[in-house]
Short mmCIF file of C-alpha atoms in Angstrom, two decimals:
data_model
loop_
_atom_site.label_atom_id
_atom_site.label_comp_id
_atom_site.label_asym_id
_atom_site.label_seq_id
_atom_site.Cartn_x
_atom_site.Cartn_y
_atom_site.Cartn_z
CA MET A 1 0.00 0.00 0.00
CA ASP A 2 1.28 3.46 -0.93
CA ILE A 3 1.15 6.17 1.72
CA GLY A 4 0.59 9.83 0.91
CA VAL A 5 0.25 13.08 2.83
CA VAL A 6 -2.28 15.89 2.30
CA LEU A 7 -1.45 19.47 3.30
CA GLN A 8 -3.08 22.86 3.02
CA THR A 9 -1.01 25.48 1.24
CA ASP A 10 -0.85 27.81 4.23
CA PRO A 11 1.91 30.41 4.11
CA PRO A 12 4.80 30.24 4.28
CA ALA A 13 5.07 27.99 1.24
CA SER A 14 8.55 26.98 2.39
CA GLU A 15 6.96 25.07 5.28
CA VAL A 16 4.74 23.12 2.87
CA VAL A 17 7.83 22.24 0.84
CA ARG A 18 9.74 21.23 3.97
CA LEU A 19 6.97 18.91 5.17
CA MET A 20 6.63 17.31 1.74
CA LYS A 21 10.36 16.60 1.64
CA ALA A 22 10.19 15.26 5.20
CA ALA A 23 7.37 12.95 4.13
CA GLU A 24 9.34 11.60 1.17
CA ASP A 25 12.37 11.06 3.41
CA ARG A 26 10.15 8.90 5.64
CA GLY A 27 8.87 6.71 2.81
CA PHE A 28 5.76 8.56 1.63
CA GLY A 29 5.14 8.23 -2.11
CA TYR A 30 2.50 10.92 -2.74
CA GLY A 31 2.19 14.57 -1.75
CA TRP A 32 -1.24 16.15 -2.12
CA THR A 33 -2.59 19.61 -1.27
CA PHE A 34 -5.95 21.32 -1.06
CA ASP A 35 -6.82 23.53 -4.05
CA SER A 36 -8.90 26.42 -2.80
CA VAL A 37 -7.09 29.57 -3.82
CA VAL A 38 -8.99 32.08 -1.68
CA LEU A 39 -8.60 30.14 1.56
CA TRP A 40 -4.99 29.10 0.84
CA GLN A 41 -2.16 29.94 -1.53
CA GLU A 42 -2.10 28.89 -5.20
CA PRO A 43 -0.89 25.26 -5.11
CA PHE A 44 0.60 24.90 -8.59
CA VAL A 45 3.26 27.52 -7.85
CA ILE A 46 4.21 25.55 -4.74
CA TYR A 47 4.21 22.21 -6.61
CA SER A 48 7.18 23.44 -8.60
CA ARG A 49 9.13 23.98 -5.37
CA ILE A 50 8.04 20.60 -3.98
CA LEU A 51 9.10 18.75 -7.10
CA GLU A 52 12.44 20.56 -7.10
CA ALA A 53 13.04 19.58 -3.46
CA THR A 54 12.10 15.90 -3.86
CA LYS A 55 13.26 13.04 -6.05
CA ASP A 56 10.37 10.66 -6.62
CA LEU A 57 7.32 12.14 -4.83
CA ILE A 58 4.14 12.20 -6.94
CA VAL A 59 2.40 15.55 -6.47
CA GLY A 60 -1.12 16.81 -7.12
CA PRO A 61 -4.29 18.44 -5.79
CA MET A 62 -6.80 16.74 -3.52
CA VAL A 63 -8.79 18.02 -5.21
CA THR A 64 -9.03 20.57 -8.00
CA ASN A 65 -12.29 21.26 -9.86
CA PRO A 66 -13.48 22.01 -13.42
CA SER A 67 -14.46 25.61 -12.76
CA THR A 68 -11.66 27.58 -11.07
CA ARG A 69 -9.37 27.58 -14.10
CA ASP A 70 -9.93 27.11 -17.80
CA TRP A 71 -9.22 23.47 -18.65
CA SER A 72 -6.40 24.49 -20.99
CA VAL A 73 -4.74 26.31 -18.08
CA THR A 74 -5.05 23.29 -15.79
CA ALA A 75 -3.67 20.99 -18.47
CA SER A 76 -0.75 23.30 -19.22
CA LEU A 77 0.10 23.62 -15.54
CA PHE A 78 0.42 19.86 -15.18
CA ALA A 79 2.20 19.48 -18.51
CA THR A 80 4.73 22.16 -17.57
CA LEU A 81 5.51 20.50 -14.24
CA ASN A 82 5.87 17.13 -15.94
CA ASP A 83 8.18 18.60 -18.58
CA MET A 84 10.34 20.18 -15.88
CA TYR A 85 10.49 17.27 -13.42
CA GLY A 86 9.38 14.13 -15.27
CA ASN A 87 5.88 12.68 -15.12
CA ARG A 88 5.48 13.11 -11.36
CA THR A 89 2.01 14.65 -11.14
CA VAL A 90 -1.49 13.30 -10.64
CA CYS A 91 -4.73 15.25 -11.08
CA GLY A 92 -7.15 14.70 -8.23
CA ILE A 93 -10.43 16.32 -9.27
CA GLY A 94 -14.01 16.65 -8.05
CA ARG A 95 -17.05 18.86 -8.45
CA GLY A 96 -15.61 21.57 -6.19
CA ASP A 97 -16.60 22.54 -2.65
CA SER A 98 -14.75 25.32 -0.82
CA ALA A 99 -13.05 26.71 -3.94
CA ARG A 100 -16.47 27.33 -5.47
CA ARG A 101 -18.63 28.16 -2.49
CA VAL A 102 -16.34 30.85 -1.06
CA ILE A 103 -16.72 32.83 -4.30
CA GLY A 104 -20.50 32.39 -4.34
CA GLN A 105 -20.61 29.61 -6.93
CA LYS A 106 -22.07 26.11 -6.80
CA PRO A 107 -20.02 22.96 -7.45
CA ALA A 108 -19.89 21.81 -11.06
CA ASN A 109 -22.31 19.16 -12.30
CA LEU A 110 -21.12 15.69 -13.26
CA ALA A 111 -21.48 16.26 -16.99
CA THR A 112 -19.07 19.18 -16.76
CA LEU A 113 -16.70 17.15 -14.61
CA ARG A 114 -16.73 14.29 -17.09
CA GLU A 115 -15.87 16.58 -20.01
CA ALA A 116 -13.21 18.39 -18.00
CA MET A 117 -11.42 15.16 -17.11
CA HIS A 118 -11.31 14.19 -20.78
CA VAL A 119 -10.09 17.56 -22.05
CA ILE A 120 -7.47 18.07 -19.31
CA ARG A 121 -6.01 14.58 -19.74
CA GLU A 122 -5.92 14.79 -23.54
CA LEU A 123 -4.23 18.20 -23.58
CA ALA A 124 -1.76 17.35 -20.80
CA GLU A 125 -0.72 14.21 -22.67
CA GLY A 126 -0.23 16.09 -25.96
CA ARG A 127 -3.31 15.02 -27.92
CA GLU A 128 -5.73 17.23 -29.81
CA VAL A 129 -9.17 17.75 -28.35
CA SER A 130 -12.18 19.95 -28.96
CA HIS A 131 -12.29 22.72 -26.34
CA HIS A 132 -14.93 25.46 -26.47
CA GLY A 133 -15.76 24.05 -29.90
CA THR A 134 -12.23 24.63 -31.19
CA PRO A 135 -9.57 21.98 -31.97
CA VAL A 136 -6.76 22.52 -29.46
CA ARG A 137 -3.44 20.77 -28.85
CA ILE A 138 -0.47 21.76 -26.69
CA PRO A 139 2.32 21.39 -29.28
CA TRP A 140 5.31 21.26 -26.93
CA VAL A 141 4.14 18.26 -24.86
CA ARG A 142 6.37 15.21 -25.31
CA ASP A 143 5.56 11.89 -23.65
CA GLY A 144 3.24 13.57 -21.16
CA LYS A 145 1.30 11.46 -18.67
CA LEU A 146 -1.47 12.68 -16.36
CA PRO A 147 -3.58 10.18 -14.39
CA MET A 148 -7.03 11.55 -13.51
CA TRP A 149 -8.22 10.49 -10.03
CA MET A 150 -11.77 11.54 -9.19
CA ALA A 151 -13.22 12.16 -5.71
CA ALA A 152 -16.77 10.90 -5.23
CA TYR A 153 -19.39 9.74 -2.72
CA GLY A 154 -22.75 9.43 -4.47
CA PRO A 155 -23.99 6.70 -6.84
CA LYS A 156 -23.82 8.72 -10.07
CA ALA A 157 -20.40 10.14 -9.24
CA LEU A 158 -19.10 6.65 -8.39
CA GLN A 159 -20.44 5.46 -11.74
CA LEU A 160 -18.52 8.26 -13.48
CA VAL A 161 -15.33 7.18 -11.70
CA GLY A 162 -15.78 3.60 -12.86
CA GLU A 163 -16.49 4.64 -16.43
CA HIS A 164 -13.83 7.31 -16.99
CA ALA A 165 -11.30 7.91 -14.19
CA ASP A 166 -7.87 6.37 -13.65
CA GLY A 167 -8.24 6.48 -9.89
CA PHE A 168 -10.85 6.91 -7.15
CA ILE A 169 -10.40 9.18 -4.12
CA LEU A 170 -12.60 8.43 -1.09
CA GLN A 171 -12.33 11.03 1.64
CA THR A 172 -13.16 8.87 4.65
CA ALA A 173 -11.49 5.82 6.14
CA ASP A 174 -14.71 4.12 7.25
CA PRO A 175 -14.46 0.45 6.16
CA ALA A 176 -18.18 0.03 5.47
CA ILE A 177 -18.29 3.10 3.23
CA THR A 178 -15.04 2.02 1.60
CA ARG A 179 -16.50 -1.39 0.77
CA TRP A 180 -19.67 0.10 -0.75
CA THR A 181 -17.92 2.76 -2.81
CA ILE A 182 -15.22 0.44 -4.18
CA GLY A 183 -17.88 -2.07 -5.13
CA SER A 184 -19.85 0.61 -6.95
CA VAL A 185 -16.78 1.87 -8.83
CA ARG A 186 -15.70 -1.60 -9.88
CA GLN A 187 -19.19 -2.58 -11.01
CA ALA A 188 -19.45 0.57 -13.12
CA ALA A 189 -16.05 -0.16 -14.65
CA ALA A 190 -17.06 -3.71 -15.52
CA ASP A 191 -20.34 -2.52 -17.02
CA ALA A 192 -18.38 -0.07 -19.17
CA GLY A 193 -16.07 -2.81 -20.43
CA ARG A 194 -13.09 -1.62 -18.39
CA ASP A 195 -10.82 -3.67 -16.16
CA PRO A 196 -12.01 -2.81 -12.62
CA SER A 197 -8.57 -3.56 -11.18
CA SER A 198 -7.00 -0.89 -13.40
CA ILE A 199 -8.59 1.88 -11.30
CA LYS A 200 -6.38 2.91 -8.40
CA ILE A 201 -8.15 3.29 -5.06
CA CYS A 202 -7.06 6.04 -2.64
CA VAL A 203 -8.59 6.51 0.80
CA ALA A 204 -7.79 9.88 2.38
CA ALA A 205 -8.46 10.81 6.02
CA PRO A 206 -6.76 12.49 8.97
CA ALA A 207 -4.37 10.36 11.03
CA TYR A 208 -3.10 11.10 14.53
CA VAL A 209 -0.94 8.62 16.42
CA GLY A 210 -1.08 8.63 20.23
CA ASP A 211 -2.98 7.59 23.34
CA ASP A 212 -5.00 10.70 24.23
CA LEU A 213 -8.19 9.85 22.32
CA PRO A 214 -10.32 12.79 23.57
CA HIS A 215 -7.67 15.25 22.41
CA GLN A 216 -7.24 13.47 19.09
CA ARG A 217 -11.00 13.55 18.48
CA ASP A 218 -11.11 17.28 19.17
CA GLN A 219 -8.23 17.83 16.74
CA LEU A 220 -9.81 15.72 13.97
CA ARG A 221 -13.51 16.58 14.32
CA TRP A 222 -13.16 19.13 11.51
CA PHE A 223 -12.99 16.27 9.01
CA GLY A 224 -16.53 15.11 9.72
CA GLY A 225 -17.70 18.64 9.00
CA MET A 226 -15.82 18.75 5.70
CA VAL A 227 -17.27 15.41 4.59
CA GLY A 228 -20.67 16.61 5.81
CA ASN A 229 -20.70 19.34 3.15
CA HIS A 230 -20.70 16.68 0.44
CA VAL A 231 -23.10 14.43 2.33
CA ALA A 232 -25.60 17.28 2.66
CA ASP A 233 -25.65 17.57 -1.13
CA LEU A 234 -26.29 13.81 -1.40
CA VAL A 235 -29.17 13.92 1.07
CA ALA A 236 -30.69 16.87 -0.78
CA ARG A 237 -30.47 14.88 -4.02
CA TYR A 238 -31.39 11.36 -2.92
CA GLY A 239 -33.26 11.89 0.35
CA GLU A 240 -32.61 10.27 3.71
CA SER A 241 -33.85 6.88 2.46
CA GLY A 242 -31.96 6.91 -0.83
CA PRO A 243 -29.22 4.58 -2.06
CA VAL A 244 -26.41 6.21 -0.06
CA PRO A 245 -25.51 4.13 3.05
CA HIS A 246 -26.76 5.41 6.39
CA GLU A 247 -23.20 5.09 7.70
CA LEU A 248 -22.47 8.15 5.59
CA THR A 249 -25.67 10.19 5.93
CA ASP A 250 -27.19 9.79 9.39
CA TYR A 251 -24.72 11.91 11.32
CA ILE A 252 -25.47 15.19 9.52
CA LYS A 253 -29.01 15.48 10.93
CA GLY A 254 -27.73 17.98 13.50
CA ARG A 255 -25.84 20.04 10.93
CA GLU A 256 -27.07 23.65 10.85
CA GLY A 257 -24.58 25.42 8.61
CA TYR A 258 -20.93 25.73 7.77
CA ASP A 259 -18.40 28.56 8.00
CA TYR A 260 -15.71 28.08 5.35
CA SER A 261 -13.36 30.49 7.10
CA HIS A 262 -12.60 27.58 9.47
CA HIS A 263 -12.55 24.92 6.73
CA GLY A 264 -10.15 22.05 7.39
CA LYS A 265 -8.95 23.45 10.71
CA ALA A 266 -8.79 21.88 14.15
CA GLY A 267 -11.33 23.53 16.44
CA ASN A 268 -13.73 24.36 13.59
CA ARG A 269 -16.86 25.60 15.39
CA SER A 270 -19.07 24.45 12.51
CA THR A 271 -18.37 20.80 13.33
CA ASP A 272 -19.82 20.51 16.83
CA PHE A 273 -22.55 18.27 15.39
CA VAL A 274 -19.98 15.55 14.54
CA PRO A 275 -20.10 12.82 17.23
CA ASP A 276 -17.07 10.95 18.54
CA GLN A 277 -18.05 7.73 16.80
CA ILE A 278 -17.91 9.45 13.41
CA VAL A 279 -14.41 10.76 14.16
CA ASP A 280 -13.38 7.22 15.13
CA ARG A 281 -14.87 5.73 11.95
CA PHE A 282 -13.83 8.38 9.45
CA CYS A 283 -10.29 8.98 10.77
CA LEU A 284 -7.33 6.97 12.03
CA LEU A 285 -6.45 7.65 15.64
CA GLY A 286 -5.12 5.89 18.70
CA PRO A 287 -1.80 4.08 19.11
CA GLU A 288 0.30 2.83 16.22
CA ALA A 289 -1.17 -0.66 16.35
CA ALA A 290 -4.68 0.71 15.75
CA HIS A 291 -3.47 2.47 12.59
CA VAL A 292 -1.80 -0.67 11.28
CA GLU A 293 -4.96 -2.69 11.93
CA ARG A 294 -7.21 -0.21 10.08
CA LEU A 295 -4.78 0.11 7.18
CA GLN A 296 -4.58 -3.65 6.81
CA GLU A 297 -8.39 -3.78 6.75
CA LEU A 298 -8.51 -1.10 4.05
CA LYS A 299 -5.83 -2.91 2.07
CA GLU A 300 -7.89 -6.11 2.14
CA LEU A 301 -10.84 -4.13 0.77
CA GLY A 302 -8.75 -3.15 -2.27
CA VAL A 303 -7.26 0.19 -1.23
CA ASP A 304 -4.00 0.93 -3.05
CA GLN A 305 -3.10 4.14 -1.23
CA PHE A 306 -3.87 5.76 2.11
CA SER A 307 -3.21 9.50 2.24
CA LEU A 308 -3.32 11.19 5.61
CA TYR A 309 -4.47 14.74 6.24
CA LEU A 310 -1.96 16.44 8.50
CA MET A 311 -4.11 19.21 9.98
CA HIS A 312 -3.55 18.90 13.71
CA ASP A 313 -1.02 19.79 16.40
CA GLN A 314 1.28 16.74 16.03
CA ARG A 315 2.38 16.86 12.42
CA GLU A 316 6.04 15.97 12.86
CA GLU A 317 5.25 13.21 15.34
CA THR A 318 2.68 11.69 12.96
CA LEU A 319 5.15 11.69 10.07
CA ASP A 320 7.70 9.96 12.29
CA ALA A 321 5.14 7.39 13.46
CA TYR A 322 4.10 6.63 9.89
CA ALA A 323 7.72 6.03 8.94
CA HIS A 324 7.42 2.98 11.23
CA ILE A 325 3.93 2.07 10.08
CA ILE A 326 4.98 2.07 6.42
CA GLN A 327 7.46 -0.70 7.19
CA LYS A 328 4.63 -2.92 8.48
CA LEU A 329 2.32 -2.65 5.47
#
């Protein structure tokens, strides 16, 4: 199982670069960041510094969206990085949450996301594609490669992953939800005539190694609120008795609103509705042995990569602990 790390691009950017290099030095294979350019700094500028400071780390957004940048810009950004540092990028993409909502816009629909994935991949890999009704090709791309990994929760989004994406990003480490979503993705791939095993599976969630569970839960409760933004959209679309598992939907009944100024931060006051059991299911916490046990369970379910969000007060200690955990997987 590959292990990755997810950071926010908080200033100073040099600290993001330092932590990414520290992660690679400890055996991490992937370095992801948020992509929400009002709340944090522009990630693609920082990716250049990360790639320069590392040797083999694969770098990309978790996740970008189809609407913040023109698709030709997104493709050229990835293609430029790949030309400079070798094909060491991956495009994590979804409908868009904070990046869209903080500028008063709704997330993109799935039809737009599907087309964006196609256009961005084709351009970044040097092929001609129709964009805005015009044939477009980036002429300087040579041997470009850009895997498209899509984040999803709901049935139609999971179907889109299975039909068109190279990888699937699930932002929760709950085994029951993992089992259901992977099954949905693989069935959609099979129905589309694709090899289900060709789709890489990435589970992403906060991880905090230690013995003080109440403190860890307080530090990681923000994640249930972040996931809850997507779940609220699913409940609005499918209803409380729809096809989405209750393990994912029931906990948001007490959700009253969300303040994006505290998005992804420990102590987020908009996440008081998230109960302890959701933190325990969605995240990895407790002593090292508990992390190894959960990761082994996820691996048996078909997860190829676990990427840990490092938004809490023990970042260095968690990186050090995962250097040991990586050796046991």
